[in-house]
mmCIF file of C-alpha atoms in Angstrom:
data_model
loop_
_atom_site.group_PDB
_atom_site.id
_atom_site.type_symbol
_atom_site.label_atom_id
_atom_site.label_comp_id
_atom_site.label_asym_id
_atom_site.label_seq_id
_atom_site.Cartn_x
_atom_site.Cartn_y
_atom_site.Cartn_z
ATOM 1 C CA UNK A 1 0.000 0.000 0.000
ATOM 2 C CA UNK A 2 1.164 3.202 -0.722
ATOM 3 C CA UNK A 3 1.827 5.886 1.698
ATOM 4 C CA UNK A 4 0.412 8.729 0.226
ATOM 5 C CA UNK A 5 -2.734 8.078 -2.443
ATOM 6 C CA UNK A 6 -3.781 11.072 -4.839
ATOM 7 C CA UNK A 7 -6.713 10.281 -7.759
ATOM 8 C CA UNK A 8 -4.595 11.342 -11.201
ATOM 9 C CA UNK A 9 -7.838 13.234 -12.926
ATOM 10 C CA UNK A 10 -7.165 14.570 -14.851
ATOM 11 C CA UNK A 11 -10.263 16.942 -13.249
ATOM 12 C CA UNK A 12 -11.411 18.863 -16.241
ATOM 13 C CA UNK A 13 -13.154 21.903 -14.978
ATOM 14 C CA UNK A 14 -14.753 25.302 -16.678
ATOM 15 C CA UNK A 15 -13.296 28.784 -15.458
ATOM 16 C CA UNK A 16 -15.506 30.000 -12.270
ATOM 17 C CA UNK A 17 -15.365 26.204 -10.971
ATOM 18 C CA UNK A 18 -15.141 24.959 -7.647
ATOM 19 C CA UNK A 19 -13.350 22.027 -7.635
ATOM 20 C CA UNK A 20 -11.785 19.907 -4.024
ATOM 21 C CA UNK A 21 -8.931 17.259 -4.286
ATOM 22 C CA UNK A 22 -8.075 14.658 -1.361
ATOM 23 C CA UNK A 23 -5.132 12.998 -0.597
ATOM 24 C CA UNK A 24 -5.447 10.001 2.150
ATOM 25 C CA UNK A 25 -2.286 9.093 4.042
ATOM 26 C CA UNK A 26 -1.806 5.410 5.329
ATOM 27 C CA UNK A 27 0.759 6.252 8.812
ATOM 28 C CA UNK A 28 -1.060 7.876 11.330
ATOM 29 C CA UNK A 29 2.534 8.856 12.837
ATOM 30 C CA UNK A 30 2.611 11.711 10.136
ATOM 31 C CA UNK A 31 3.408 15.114 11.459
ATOM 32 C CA UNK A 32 3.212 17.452 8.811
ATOM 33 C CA UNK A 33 1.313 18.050 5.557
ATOM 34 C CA UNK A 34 1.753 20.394 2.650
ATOM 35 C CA UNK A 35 0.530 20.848 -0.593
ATOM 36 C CA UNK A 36 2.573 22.047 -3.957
ATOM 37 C CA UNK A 37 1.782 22.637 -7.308
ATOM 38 C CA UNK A 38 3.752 21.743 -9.910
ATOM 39 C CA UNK A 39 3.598 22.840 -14.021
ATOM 40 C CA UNK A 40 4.829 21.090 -16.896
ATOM 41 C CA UNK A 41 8.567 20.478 -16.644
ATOM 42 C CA UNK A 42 9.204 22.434 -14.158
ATOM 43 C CA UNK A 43 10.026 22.040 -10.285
ATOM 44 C CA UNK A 44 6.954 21.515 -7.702
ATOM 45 C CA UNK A 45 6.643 24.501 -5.605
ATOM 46 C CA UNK A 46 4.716 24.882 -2.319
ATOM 47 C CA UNK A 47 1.240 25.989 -2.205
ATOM 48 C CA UNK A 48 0.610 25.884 1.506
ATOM 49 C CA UNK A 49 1.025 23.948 4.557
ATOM 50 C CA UNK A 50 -2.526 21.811 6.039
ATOM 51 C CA UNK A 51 -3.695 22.573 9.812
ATOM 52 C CA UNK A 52 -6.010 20.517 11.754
ATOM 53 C CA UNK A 53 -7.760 23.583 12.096
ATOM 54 C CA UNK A 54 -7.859 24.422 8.489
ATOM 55 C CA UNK A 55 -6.158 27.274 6.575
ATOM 56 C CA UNK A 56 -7.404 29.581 3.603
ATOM 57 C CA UNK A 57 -5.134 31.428 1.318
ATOM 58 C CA UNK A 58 -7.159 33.761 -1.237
ATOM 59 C CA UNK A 59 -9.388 30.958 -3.432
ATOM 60 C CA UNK A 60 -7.558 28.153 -1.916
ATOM 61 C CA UNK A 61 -8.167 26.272 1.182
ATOM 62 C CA UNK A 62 -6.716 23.429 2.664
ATOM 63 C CA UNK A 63 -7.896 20.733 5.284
ATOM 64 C CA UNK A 64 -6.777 18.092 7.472
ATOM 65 C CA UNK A 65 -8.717 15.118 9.180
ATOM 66 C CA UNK A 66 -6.345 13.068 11.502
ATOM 67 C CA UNK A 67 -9.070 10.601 12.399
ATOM 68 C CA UNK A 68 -9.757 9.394 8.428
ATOM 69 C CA UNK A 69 -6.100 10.359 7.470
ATOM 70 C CA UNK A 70 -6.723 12.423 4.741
ATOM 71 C CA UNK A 71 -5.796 16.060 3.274
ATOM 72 C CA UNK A 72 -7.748 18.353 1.186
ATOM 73 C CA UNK A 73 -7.500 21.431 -0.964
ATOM 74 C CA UNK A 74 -10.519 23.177 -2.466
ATOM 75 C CA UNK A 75 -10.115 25.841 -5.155
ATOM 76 C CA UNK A 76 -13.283 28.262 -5.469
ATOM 77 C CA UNK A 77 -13.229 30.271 -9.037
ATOM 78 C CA UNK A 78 -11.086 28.569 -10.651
ATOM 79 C CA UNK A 79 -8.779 30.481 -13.085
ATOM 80 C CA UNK A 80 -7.066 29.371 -16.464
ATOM 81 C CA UNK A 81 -3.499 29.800 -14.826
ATOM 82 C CA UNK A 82 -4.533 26.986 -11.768
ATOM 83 C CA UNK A 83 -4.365 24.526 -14.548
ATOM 84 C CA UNK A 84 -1.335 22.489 -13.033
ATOM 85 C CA UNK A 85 -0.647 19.111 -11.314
ATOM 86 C CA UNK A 86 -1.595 19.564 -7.510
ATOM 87 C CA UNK A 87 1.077 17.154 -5.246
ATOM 88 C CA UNK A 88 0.120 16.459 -1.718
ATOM 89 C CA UNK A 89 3.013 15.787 0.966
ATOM 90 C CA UNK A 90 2.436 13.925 4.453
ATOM 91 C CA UNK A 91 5.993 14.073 6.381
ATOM 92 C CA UNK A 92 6.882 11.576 9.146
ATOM 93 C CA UNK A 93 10.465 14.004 11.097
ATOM 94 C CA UNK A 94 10.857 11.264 13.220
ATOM 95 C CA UNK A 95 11.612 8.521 10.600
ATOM 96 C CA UNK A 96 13.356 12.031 7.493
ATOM 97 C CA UNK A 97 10.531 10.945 5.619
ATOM 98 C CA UNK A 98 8.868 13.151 3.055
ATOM 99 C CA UNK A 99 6.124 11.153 1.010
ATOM 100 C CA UNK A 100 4.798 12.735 -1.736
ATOM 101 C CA UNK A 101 1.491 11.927 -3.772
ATOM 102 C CA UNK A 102 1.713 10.884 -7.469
ATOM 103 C CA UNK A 103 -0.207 14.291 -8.025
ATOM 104 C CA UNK A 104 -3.768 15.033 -9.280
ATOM 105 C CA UNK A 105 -4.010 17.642 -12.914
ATOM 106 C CA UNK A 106 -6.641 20.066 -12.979
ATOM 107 C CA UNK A 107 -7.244 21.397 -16.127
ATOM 108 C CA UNK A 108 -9.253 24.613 -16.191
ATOM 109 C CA UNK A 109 -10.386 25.179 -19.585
ATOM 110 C CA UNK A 110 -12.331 28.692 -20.771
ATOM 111 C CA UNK B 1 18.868 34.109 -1.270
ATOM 112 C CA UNK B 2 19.249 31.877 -4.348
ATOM 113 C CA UNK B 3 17.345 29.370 -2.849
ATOM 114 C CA UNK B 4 18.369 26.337 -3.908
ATOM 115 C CA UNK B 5 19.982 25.901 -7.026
ATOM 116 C CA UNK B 6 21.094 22.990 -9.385
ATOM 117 C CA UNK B 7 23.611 23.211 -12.274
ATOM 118 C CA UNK B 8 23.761 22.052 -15.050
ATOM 119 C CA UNK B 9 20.051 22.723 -16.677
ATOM 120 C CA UNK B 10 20.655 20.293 -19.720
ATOM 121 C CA UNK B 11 23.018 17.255 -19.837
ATOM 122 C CA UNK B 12 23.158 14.841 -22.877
ATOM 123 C CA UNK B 13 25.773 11.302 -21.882
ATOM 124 C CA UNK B 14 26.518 8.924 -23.630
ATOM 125 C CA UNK B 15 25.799 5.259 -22.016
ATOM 126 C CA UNK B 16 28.939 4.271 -19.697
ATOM 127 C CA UNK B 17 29.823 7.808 -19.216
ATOM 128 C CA UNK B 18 29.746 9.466 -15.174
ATOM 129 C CA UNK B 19 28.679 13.093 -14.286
ATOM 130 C CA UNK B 20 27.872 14.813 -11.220
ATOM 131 C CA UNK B 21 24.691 16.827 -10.863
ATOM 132 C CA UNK B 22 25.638 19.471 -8.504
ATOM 133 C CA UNK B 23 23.495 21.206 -5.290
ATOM 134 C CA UNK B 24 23.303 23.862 -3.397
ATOM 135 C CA UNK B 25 21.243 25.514 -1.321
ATOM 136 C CA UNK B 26 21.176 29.121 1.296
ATOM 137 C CA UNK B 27 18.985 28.431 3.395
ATOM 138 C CA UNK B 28 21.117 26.703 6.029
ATOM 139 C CA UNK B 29 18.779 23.699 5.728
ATOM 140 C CA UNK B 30 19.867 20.161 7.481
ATOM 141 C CA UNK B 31 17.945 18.170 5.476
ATOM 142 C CA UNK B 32 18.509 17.826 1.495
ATOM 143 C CA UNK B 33 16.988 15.394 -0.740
ATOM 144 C CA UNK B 34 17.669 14.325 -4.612
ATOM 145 C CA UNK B 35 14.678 13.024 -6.750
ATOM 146 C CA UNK B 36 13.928 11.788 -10.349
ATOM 147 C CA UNK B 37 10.943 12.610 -12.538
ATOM 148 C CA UNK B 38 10.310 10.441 -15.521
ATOM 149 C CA UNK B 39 7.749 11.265 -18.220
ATOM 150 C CA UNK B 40 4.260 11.464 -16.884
ATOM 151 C CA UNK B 41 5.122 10.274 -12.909
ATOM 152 C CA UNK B 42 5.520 11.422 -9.505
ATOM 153 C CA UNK B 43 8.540 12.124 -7.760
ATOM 154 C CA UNK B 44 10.959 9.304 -6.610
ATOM 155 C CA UNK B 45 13.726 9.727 -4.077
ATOM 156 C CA UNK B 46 16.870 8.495 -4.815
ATOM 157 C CA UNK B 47 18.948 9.670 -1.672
ATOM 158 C CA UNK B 48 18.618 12.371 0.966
ATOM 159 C CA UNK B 49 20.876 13.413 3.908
ATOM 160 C CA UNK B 50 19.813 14.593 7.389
ATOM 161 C CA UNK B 51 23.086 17.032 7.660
ATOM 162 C CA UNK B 52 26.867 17.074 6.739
ATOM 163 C CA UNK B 53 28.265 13.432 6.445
ATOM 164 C CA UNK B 54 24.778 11.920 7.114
ATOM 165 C CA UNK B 55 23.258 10.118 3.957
ATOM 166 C CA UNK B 56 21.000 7.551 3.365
ATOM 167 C CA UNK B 57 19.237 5.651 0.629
ATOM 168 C CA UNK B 58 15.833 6.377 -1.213
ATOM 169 C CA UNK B 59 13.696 4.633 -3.271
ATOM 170 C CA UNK B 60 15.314 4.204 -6.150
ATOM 171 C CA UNK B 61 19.344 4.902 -4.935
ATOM 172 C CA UNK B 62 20.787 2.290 -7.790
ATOM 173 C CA UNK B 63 23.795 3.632 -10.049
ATOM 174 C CA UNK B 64 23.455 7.093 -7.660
ATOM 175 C CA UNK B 65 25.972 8.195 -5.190
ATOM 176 C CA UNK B 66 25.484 11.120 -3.051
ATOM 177 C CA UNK B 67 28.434 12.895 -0.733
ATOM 178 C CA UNK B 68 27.481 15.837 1.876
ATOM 179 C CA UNK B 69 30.457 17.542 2.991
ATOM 180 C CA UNK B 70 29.361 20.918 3.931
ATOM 181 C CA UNK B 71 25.588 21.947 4.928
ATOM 182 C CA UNK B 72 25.166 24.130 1.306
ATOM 183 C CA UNK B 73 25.988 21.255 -1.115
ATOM 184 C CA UNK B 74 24.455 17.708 -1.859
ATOM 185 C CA UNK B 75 25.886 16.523 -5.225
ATOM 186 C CA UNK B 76 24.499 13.399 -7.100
ATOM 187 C CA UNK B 77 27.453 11.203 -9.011
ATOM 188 C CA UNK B 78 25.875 8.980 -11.913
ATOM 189 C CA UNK B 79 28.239 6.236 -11.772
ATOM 190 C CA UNK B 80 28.313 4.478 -15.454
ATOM 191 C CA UNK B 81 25.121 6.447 -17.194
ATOM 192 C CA UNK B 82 22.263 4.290 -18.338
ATOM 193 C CA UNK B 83 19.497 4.878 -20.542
ATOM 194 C CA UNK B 84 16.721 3.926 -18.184
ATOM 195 C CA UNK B 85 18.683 7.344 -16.207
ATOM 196 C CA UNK B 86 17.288 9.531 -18.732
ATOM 197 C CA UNK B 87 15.039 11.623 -16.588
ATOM 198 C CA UNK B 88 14.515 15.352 -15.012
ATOM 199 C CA UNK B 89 16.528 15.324 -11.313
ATOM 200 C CA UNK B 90 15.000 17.890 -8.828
ATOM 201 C CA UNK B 91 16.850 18.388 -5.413
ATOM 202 C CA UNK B 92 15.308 19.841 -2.647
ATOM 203 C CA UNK B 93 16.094 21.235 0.723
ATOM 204 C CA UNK B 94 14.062 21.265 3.377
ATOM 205 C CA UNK B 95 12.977 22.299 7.136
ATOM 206 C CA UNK B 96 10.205 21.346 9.387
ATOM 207 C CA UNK B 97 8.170 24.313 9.407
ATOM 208 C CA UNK B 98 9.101 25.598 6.065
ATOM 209 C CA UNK B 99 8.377 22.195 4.016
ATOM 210 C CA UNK B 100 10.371 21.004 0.956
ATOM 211 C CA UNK B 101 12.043 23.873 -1.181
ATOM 212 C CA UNK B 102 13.191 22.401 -4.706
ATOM 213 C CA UNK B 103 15.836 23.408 -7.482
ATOM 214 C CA UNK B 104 14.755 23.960 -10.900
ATOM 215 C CA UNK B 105 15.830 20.827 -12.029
ATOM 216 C CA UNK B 106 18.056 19.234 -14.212
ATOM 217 C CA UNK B 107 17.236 16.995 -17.926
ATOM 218 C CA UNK B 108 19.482 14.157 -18.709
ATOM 219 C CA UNK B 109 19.426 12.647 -21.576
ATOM 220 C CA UNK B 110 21.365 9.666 -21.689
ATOM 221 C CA UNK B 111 22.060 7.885 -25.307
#
């Protein structure tokens, strides 16, 4: 079983879209979870971190639930330039492990 | 701050041929990671190190040495360069709080 489990979409959306993507986690030891974007060929860069208490960043907001070990991110009006791959990362310090998801592509078409 | 930064952007080898994909990074990180991104997948770790002369293996750590002398740099030595190597290498530096910080990669092309 993998560690970290993302669904691959792609999740074909229209401009002005709401769309949510989770990410479940299968160590319940994790400490830490982030999410990062990454576009085509180029290096994944970090969206936010993920707070049990949730955190919201302009359109974007992330969640975490400990108890079903999972992490979301939910983008409200989507724009053209979200169109990327969306990576979720669960980190265990205890263990220097960094797991990252497979990634899930939104494509946000006009 | 440069972040972290990888050199070189482009490498073509030729099969049998060794290289080393260097590393650095500013941010006076401990931890520092190297990862390989083939066509179409996720990331997979080849090596990582926890702080200077502390490395360990990956995922995927075959025909891949690392070295971590100083805190700034975590090179990547391709021993004898194989096709199935031909991939874009990201490394990445990291801290608790901050999360994972990554280079902007490197293409090989190996022929």
């Amino acid at each position: 079983r993998k560690e970290v489990e993302q669904d691959p979409g792609p999740f074909n959306v229209p401009e002005g879209a709401t769309v949510a993507f989770n990410c479940t986690y299968s160590n319940s030891a994790s400490q830490s979870f982030f999410w990062y974007r990454q576009d085509c060929r180029k290096e994944p860069k970090l969206l936010m971190s993920v707070y049990s208490s949730g955190n919201e960043d302009g359109r974007f907001t992330a969640q975490l639930n400990r108890a079903s070990q999972y992490i979301s991110l939910l983008i409200r009006d989507s724009k053209l330039s979200d169109s990327a791959t969306y990576l979720c990362v669960v980190i265990i310090y205890n263990f220097n492990k960094f797991y990252f998801g497979s990634g899930t592509k939104l494509n946000v078409k006009p | 701050n440069a972040g972290v930064t990888q050199t070189p952007k482009f490498q073509v080898l030729k099969t049998g041929q060794s290289m080393t994909l260097q590393c650095a990074q500013d941010m006076n990180h401990e931890y520092m990671s190297w990862y390989r991104q083939d066509p179409g997948m996720g990331l997979r770790l080849i090596h990582y190190s926890v702080g200077a002369g502390i490395t360990d293996q990956g995922e995927v750590p075959n025909g891949y040495n690392v070295s971590r002398s100083t805190t700034e740099d975590f090179p990547l030595r391709l021993l004898s360069a194989a096709p199935s190597q031909t991939s874009v290498y990201f490394c990445a530096s990291s801290s608790q709080a901050e999360g994972q910080f990554f280079g902007p990669g490197t293409r090989l092309t190996v022929l």
